[in-house]
Each structure stands twice: as structure tokens, then as C-alpha cells.
Short mmCIF file of C-alpha atoms in Angstrom, two decimals:
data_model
loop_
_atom_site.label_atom_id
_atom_site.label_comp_id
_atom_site.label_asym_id
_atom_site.label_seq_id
_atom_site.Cartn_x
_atom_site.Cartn_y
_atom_site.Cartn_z
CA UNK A 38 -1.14 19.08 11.82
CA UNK A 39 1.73 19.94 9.81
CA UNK A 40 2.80 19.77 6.34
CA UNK A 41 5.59 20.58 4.19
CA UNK A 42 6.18 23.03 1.55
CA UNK A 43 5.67 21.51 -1.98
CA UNK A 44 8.96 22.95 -2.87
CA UNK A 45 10.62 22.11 -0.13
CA UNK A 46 13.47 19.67 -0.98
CA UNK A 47 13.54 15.99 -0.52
CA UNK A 48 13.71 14.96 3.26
CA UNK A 49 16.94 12.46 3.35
CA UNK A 50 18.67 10.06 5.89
CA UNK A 51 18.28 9.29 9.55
CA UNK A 52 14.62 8.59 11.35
CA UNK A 53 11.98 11.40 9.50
CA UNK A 54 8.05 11.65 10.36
CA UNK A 55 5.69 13.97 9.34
CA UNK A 56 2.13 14.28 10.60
CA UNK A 57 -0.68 15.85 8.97
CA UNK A 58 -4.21 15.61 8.54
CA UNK A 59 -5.96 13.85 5.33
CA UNK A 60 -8.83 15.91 4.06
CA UNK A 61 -10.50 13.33 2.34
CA UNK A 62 -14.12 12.48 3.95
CA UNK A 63 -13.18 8.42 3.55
CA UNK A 64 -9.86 9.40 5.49
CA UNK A 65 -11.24 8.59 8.81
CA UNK A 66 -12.88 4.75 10.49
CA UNK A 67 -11.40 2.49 7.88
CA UNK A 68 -8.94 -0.12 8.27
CA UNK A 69 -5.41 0.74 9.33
CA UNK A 70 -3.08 1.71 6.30
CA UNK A 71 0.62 0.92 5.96
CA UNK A 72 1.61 2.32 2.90
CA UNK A 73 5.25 0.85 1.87
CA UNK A 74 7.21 1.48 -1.18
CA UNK A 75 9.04 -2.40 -0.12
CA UNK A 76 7.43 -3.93 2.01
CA UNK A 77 8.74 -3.77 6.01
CA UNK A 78 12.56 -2.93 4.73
CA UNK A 79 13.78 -1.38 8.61
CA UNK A 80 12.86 -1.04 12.10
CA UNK A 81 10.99 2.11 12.32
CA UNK A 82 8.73 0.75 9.72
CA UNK A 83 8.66 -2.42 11.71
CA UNK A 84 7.82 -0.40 14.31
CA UNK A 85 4.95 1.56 12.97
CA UNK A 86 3.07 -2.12 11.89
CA UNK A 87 3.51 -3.37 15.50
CA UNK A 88 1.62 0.15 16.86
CA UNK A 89 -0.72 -0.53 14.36
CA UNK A 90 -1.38 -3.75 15.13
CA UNK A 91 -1.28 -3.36 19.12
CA UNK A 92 0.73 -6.61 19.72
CA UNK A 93 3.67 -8.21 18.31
CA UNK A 94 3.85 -9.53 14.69
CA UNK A 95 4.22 -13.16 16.59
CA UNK A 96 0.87 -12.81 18.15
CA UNK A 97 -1.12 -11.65 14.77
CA UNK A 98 -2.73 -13.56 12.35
CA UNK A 99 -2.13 -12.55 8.60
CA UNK A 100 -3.29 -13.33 5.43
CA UNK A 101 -1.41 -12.01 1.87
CA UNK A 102 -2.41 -10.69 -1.50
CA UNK A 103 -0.68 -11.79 -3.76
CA UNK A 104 -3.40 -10.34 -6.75
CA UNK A 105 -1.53 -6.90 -8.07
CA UNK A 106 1.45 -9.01 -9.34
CA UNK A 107 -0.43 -11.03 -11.99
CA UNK A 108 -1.73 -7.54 -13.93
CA UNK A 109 1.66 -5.98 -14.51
CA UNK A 110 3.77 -7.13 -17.43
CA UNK A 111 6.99 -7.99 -15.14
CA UNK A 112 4.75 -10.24 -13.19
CA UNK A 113 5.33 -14.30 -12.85
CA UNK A 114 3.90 -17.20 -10.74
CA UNK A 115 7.10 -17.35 -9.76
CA UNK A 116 7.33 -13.85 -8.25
CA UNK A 117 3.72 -14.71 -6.86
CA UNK A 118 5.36 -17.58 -4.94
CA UNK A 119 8.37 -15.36 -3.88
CA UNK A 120 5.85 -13.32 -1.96
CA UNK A 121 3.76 -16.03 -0.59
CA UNK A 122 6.51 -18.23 0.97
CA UNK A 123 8.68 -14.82 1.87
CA UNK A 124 11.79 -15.01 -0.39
CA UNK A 125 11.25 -12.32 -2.23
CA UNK A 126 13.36 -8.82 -1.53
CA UNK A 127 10.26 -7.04 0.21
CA UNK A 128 9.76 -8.39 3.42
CA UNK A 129 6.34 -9.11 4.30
CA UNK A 130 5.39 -12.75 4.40
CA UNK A 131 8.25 -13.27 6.64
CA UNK A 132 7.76 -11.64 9.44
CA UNK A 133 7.09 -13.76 11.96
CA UNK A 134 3.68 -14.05 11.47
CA UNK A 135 1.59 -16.33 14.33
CA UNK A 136 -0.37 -17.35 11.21
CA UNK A 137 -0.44 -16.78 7.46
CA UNK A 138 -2.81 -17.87 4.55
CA UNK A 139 -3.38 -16.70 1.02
CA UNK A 140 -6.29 -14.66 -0.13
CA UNK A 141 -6.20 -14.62 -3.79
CA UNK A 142 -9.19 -12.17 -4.85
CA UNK A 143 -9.81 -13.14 -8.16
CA UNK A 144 -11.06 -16.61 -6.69
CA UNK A 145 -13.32 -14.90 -3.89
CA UNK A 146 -16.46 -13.85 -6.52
CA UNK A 147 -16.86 -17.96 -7.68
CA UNK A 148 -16.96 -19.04 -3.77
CA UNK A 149 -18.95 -16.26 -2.00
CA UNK A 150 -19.20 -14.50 1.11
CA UNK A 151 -20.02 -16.57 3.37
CA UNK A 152 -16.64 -18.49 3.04
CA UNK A 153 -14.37 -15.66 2.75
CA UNK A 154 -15.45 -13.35 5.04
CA UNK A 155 -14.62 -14.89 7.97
CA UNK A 156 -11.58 -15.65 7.01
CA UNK A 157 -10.82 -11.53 6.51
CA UNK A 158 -12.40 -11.11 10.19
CA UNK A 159 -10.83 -13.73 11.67
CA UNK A 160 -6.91 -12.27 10.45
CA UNK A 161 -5.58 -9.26 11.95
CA UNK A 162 -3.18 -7.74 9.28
CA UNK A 163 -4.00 -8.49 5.47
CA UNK A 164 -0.37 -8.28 3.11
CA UNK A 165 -0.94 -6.69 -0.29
CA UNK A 166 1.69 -7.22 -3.02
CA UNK A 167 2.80 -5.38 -5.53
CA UNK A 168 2.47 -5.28 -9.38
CA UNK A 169 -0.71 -3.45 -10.95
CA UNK A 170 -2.27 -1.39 -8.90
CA UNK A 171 -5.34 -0.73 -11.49
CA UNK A 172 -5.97 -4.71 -11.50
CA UNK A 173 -5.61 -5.07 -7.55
CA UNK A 174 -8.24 -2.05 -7.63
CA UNK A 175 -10.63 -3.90 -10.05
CA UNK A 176 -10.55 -7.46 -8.18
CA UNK A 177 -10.76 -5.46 -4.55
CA UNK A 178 -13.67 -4.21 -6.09
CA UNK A 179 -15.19 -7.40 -8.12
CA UNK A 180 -14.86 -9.82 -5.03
CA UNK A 181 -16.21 -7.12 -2.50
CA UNK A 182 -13.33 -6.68 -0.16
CA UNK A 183 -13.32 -2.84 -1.42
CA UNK A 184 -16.76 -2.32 -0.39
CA UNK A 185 -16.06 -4.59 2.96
CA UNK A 186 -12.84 -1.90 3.87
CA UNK A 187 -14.94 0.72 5.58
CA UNK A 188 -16.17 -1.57 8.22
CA UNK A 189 -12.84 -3.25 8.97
CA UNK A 190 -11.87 -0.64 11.79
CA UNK A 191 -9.82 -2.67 13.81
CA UNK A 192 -8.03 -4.42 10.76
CA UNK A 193 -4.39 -3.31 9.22
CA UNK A 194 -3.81 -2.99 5.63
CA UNK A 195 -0.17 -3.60 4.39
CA UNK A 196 0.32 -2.26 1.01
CA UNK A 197 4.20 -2.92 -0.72
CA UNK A 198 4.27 -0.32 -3.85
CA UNK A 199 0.68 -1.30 -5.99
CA UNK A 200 -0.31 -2.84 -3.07
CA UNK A 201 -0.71 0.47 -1.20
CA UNK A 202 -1.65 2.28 -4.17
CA UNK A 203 -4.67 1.08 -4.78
CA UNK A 204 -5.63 3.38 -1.21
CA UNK A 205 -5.18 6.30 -3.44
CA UNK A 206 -7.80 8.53 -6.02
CA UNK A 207 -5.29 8.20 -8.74
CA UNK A 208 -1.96 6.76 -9.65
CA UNK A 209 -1.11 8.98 -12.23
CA UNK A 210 -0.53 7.75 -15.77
CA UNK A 211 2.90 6.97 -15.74
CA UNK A 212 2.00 3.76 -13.90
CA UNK A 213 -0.86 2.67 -15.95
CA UNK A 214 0.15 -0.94 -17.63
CA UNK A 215 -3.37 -2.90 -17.34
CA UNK A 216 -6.64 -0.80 -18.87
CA UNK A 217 -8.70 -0.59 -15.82
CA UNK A 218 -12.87 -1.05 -17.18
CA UNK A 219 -13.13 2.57 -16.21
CA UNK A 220 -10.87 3.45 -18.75
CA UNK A 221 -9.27 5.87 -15.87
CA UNK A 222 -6.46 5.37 -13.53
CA UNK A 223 -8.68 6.44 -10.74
CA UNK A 224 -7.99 3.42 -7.34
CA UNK A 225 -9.99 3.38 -4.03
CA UNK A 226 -9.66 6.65 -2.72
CA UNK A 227 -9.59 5.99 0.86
CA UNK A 228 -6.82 8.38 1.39
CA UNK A 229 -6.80 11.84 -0.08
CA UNK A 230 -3.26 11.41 -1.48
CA UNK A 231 -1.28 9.89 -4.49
CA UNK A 232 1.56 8.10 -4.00
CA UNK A 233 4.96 7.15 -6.21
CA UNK A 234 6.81 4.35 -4.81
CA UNK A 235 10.55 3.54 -5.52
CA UNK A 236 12.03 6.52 -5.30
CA UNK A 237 15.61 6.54 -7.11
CA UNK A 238 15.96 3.42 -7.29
CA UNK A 239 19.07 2.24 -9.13
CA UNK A 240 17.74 -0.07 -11.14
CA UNK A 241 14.32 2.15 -12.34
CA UNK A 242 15.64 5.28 -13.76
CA UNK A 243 12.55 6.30 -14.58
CA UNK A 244 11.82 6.76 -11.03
CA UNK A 245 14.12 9.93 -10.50
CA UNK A 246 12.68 13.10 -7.91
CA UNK A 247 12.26 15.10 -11.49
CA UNK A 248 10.29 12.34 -12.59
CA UNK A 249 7.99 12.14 -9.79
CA UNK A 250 7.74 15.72 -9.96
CA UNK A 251 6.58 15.97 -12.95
CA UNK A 252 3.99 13.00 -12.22
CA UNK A 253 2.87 15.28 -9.09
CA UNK A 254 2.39 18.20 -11.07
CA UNK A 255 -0.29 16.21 -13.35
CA UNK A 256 -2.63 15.11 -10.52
CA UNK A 257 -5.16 17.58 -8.65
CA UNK A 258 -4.75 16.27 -5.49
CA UNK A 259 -1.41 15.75 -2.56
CA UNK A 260 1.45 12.86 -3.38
CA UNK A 261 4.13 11.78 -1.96
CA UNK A 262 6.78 10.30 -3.44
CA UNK A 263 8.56 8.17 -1.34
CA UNK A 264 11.76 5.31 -1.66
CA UNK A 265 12.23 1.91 -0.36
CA UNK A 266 12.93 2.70 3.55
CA UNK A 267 9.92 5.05 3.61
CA UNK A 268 6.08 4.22 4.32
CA UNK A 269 2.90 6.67 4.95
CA UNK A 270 0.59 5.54 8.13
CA UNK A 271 -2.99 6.21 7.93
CA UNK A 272 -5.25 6.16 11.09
CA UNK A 273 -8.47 8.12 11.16
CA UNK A 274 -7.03 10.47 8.96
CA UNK A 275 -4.07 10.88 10.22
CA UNK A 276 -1.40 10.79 7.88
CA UNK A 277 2.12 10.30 9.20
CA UNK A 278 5.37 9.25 6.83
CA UNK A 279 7.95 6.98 8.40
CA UNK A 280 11.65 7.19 7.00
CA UNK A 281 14.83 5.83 7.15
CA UNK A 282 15.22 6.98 3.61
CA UNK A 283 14.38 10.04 1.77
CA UNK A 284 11.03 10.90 0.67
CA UNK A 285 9.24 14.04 -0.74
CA UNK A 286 5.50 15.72 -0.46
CA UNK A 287 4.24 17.56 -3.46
#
């Protein structure tokens, strides 16, 4: 598989992919990843979820995350209930779903397994939000979905910005806001790469190319860094970026 120069310039407008293999040993026979910046924002990304899934958004049976979005410091119940009921500006709840419920993870440890786990096997597609990806990481891992990802082979993971990087070793510590236990900003590490979301977007300066360049440089492993019309696939280790944007591999 292929993959492009580090110092290669930013990849911009009209339908991209690139394909390459993830080295990472946890890479391969988990869940289906759909890494989005914001959420299902155009058709080819649209696209890419319905090949994951194997059927039509209308036939598949979803349940959403909102957890991420109560760590960060911008979060609100009310942006928690923008997600859930699909009015927010990252379309994901909205899709069409045949089916949609809430899994909220910090309520899964106080009930147990044996009520929520069939209600992960039973959905096809589970919807991550965003917010902070360090607190989405802890409560994946404190309720036992995190440990319950490797065996979910036929499943599709979601992710919209924190939401998909949790997948990652790292997010770098430009996007640490809640202190992780671990006192790291190490996430799951089911793929072998780091990702920055929001790429130039106008209203986050901070998230500039040289900006995300100079995050890259800091981490020991690949990153993209990717904008809102741009998501990475994962399947068995294949890693392959979908674009109607402009997006960048370090």
C-alpha cells in the first residue's frame, strides 16, 4: 500500500483517497473504524459508512455516544442533546437510522454486563461524539466497552473529532483539557496513527496546517491531520482517507 511523503503538501479539493497499511499489531479484526473530523458532512463519506456497514443506513440499527462531550470545557447538556436528537452541525444521529438509542458509558459500570451487552451486539453501527477524547478513553475503558472492541468484528465504529480519537496511541498535548488517571495523553491504540481533527477551521485558529505540524512533529508515531469533509477508514488494517476536503499525512 501506498503512502505519502511527510512533506508532501496538503491534498485539497475534489474526491481524494489514500490507502495504506497500519502497522500496528491491534490494526487488524476489530470493529470497523470511521474516523470523522464532523461527523458524515458529504457523500463520499456517506458512502464509505454504507460499505462499511454492508446495507443502507435505513436498514441498520445504531446506538450514540454521547460521553466525550461532558469532559471538555465547551461541553453542555445542551450540546449532549444536540447530538442525541440530530440538530447539531455534525451529522450523525440523523441519518436515517432504522433504529437509534443512547449508550451513555458512564452509566454502564452501576448496571452491568449482562444488560448492556446485548444491547452493543444487537446494534450495528455505534455513534461516538465529540468533546474529550481522554475522558471518552477513560469511561470506554471503566465500563468495558474498550476491552469488548476486539471482539466486535462485524460492528462499525463512528468517531466525530474526540470521538474517533480515542482509536489512536496519543492525541498529542495540544488537545489535553481533562487529566486522564494515567497522567498521559496516551487513548486506545487500535490504530497505529494520531489524528488532528478540524483542520483550518475558521472559527479555531489554532487549528492551522503549521499548527498541526508542529503537533505531528511531537509524537513518535504517523498522524494525519485532516478537516471537516475528510474521514480515515480502518478495516483489518487497512487505512484509507476519504476527502472532499483537504487533509495532510505527517
Amino acid at each position: 500500500m501506498t503512502r505519502t511523503d511527510p512533506r508532501s503538501p496538503a491534498r485539497r479539493g475534489g474526491l481524494q483517497h489514500l490507502t495504506r497499511r497500519g502497522d500496528h499489531p491491534c490494526a487488524g479484526g476489530i470493529v470497523k473504524l470511521l474516523l470523522t473530523s464532523a461527523g458524515v458532512k458529504n457523500p463520499s463519506i456517506r458512502q464509505a459508512l454504507v460499505d462499511l456497514l454492508g446495507k443502507p443506513v435505513e436498514e441498520a440499527d445504531a446506538l450514540c455516544i454521547p460521553t466525550a462531550g461532558y469532559g471538555h470545557p465547551m461541553g453542555s447538556p445542551a450540546g449532549a442533546w444536540r447530538f442525541v436528537t440530530g440538530r447539531s452541525t455534525t451529522p450523525m444521529c440523523e441519518l436515517g437510522w432504522r433504529s437509534m438509542g443512547v449508550l451513555e458509558l458512564t452509566a454502564l459500570p452501576s448496571i452491568g454486563a449482562e444488560r448492556w451487552l446485548p444491547w452493543v451486539q444487537q446494534a450495528d453501527v455505534l455513534l461516538a461524539n465529540g468533546g474529550d477524547a481522554l475522558y471518552l478513553c477513560h469511561w470506554m475503558r471503566e465500563s468495558g466497552l474498550a476491552e469488548l472492541l476486539p471482539s466486535l468484528h462485524e460492528k462499525v465504529w463512528v468517531g466525530l473529532s474526540a470521538g474517533s480519537m480515542v482509536m489512536t496511541p496519543r492525541i498529542g498535548p495540544d488537545f489535553v483539557e481533562w487529566a486522564s488517571p494515567t497522567g498521559t495523553d496516551e487513548t486506545l491504540g487500535l490504530v497505529d496513527f494520531s489524528l488532528f481533527p478540524h483542520l483550518d477551521h475558521p472559527a479555531l485558529p489554532e487549528n492551522s496546517m503549521a499548527d498541526a505540524e508542529r503537533w505531528a512533529a511531537a509524537l513518535p508515531n504517523p498522524a494525519y491531520a485532516i478537516d471537516d469533509e475528510t474521514a480515515v477508514k480502518v478495516v483489518d488494517g487497512v487505512v484509507e482517507v476519504v476527502s472532499e476536503g483537504h487533509w495532510r499525512l505527517f
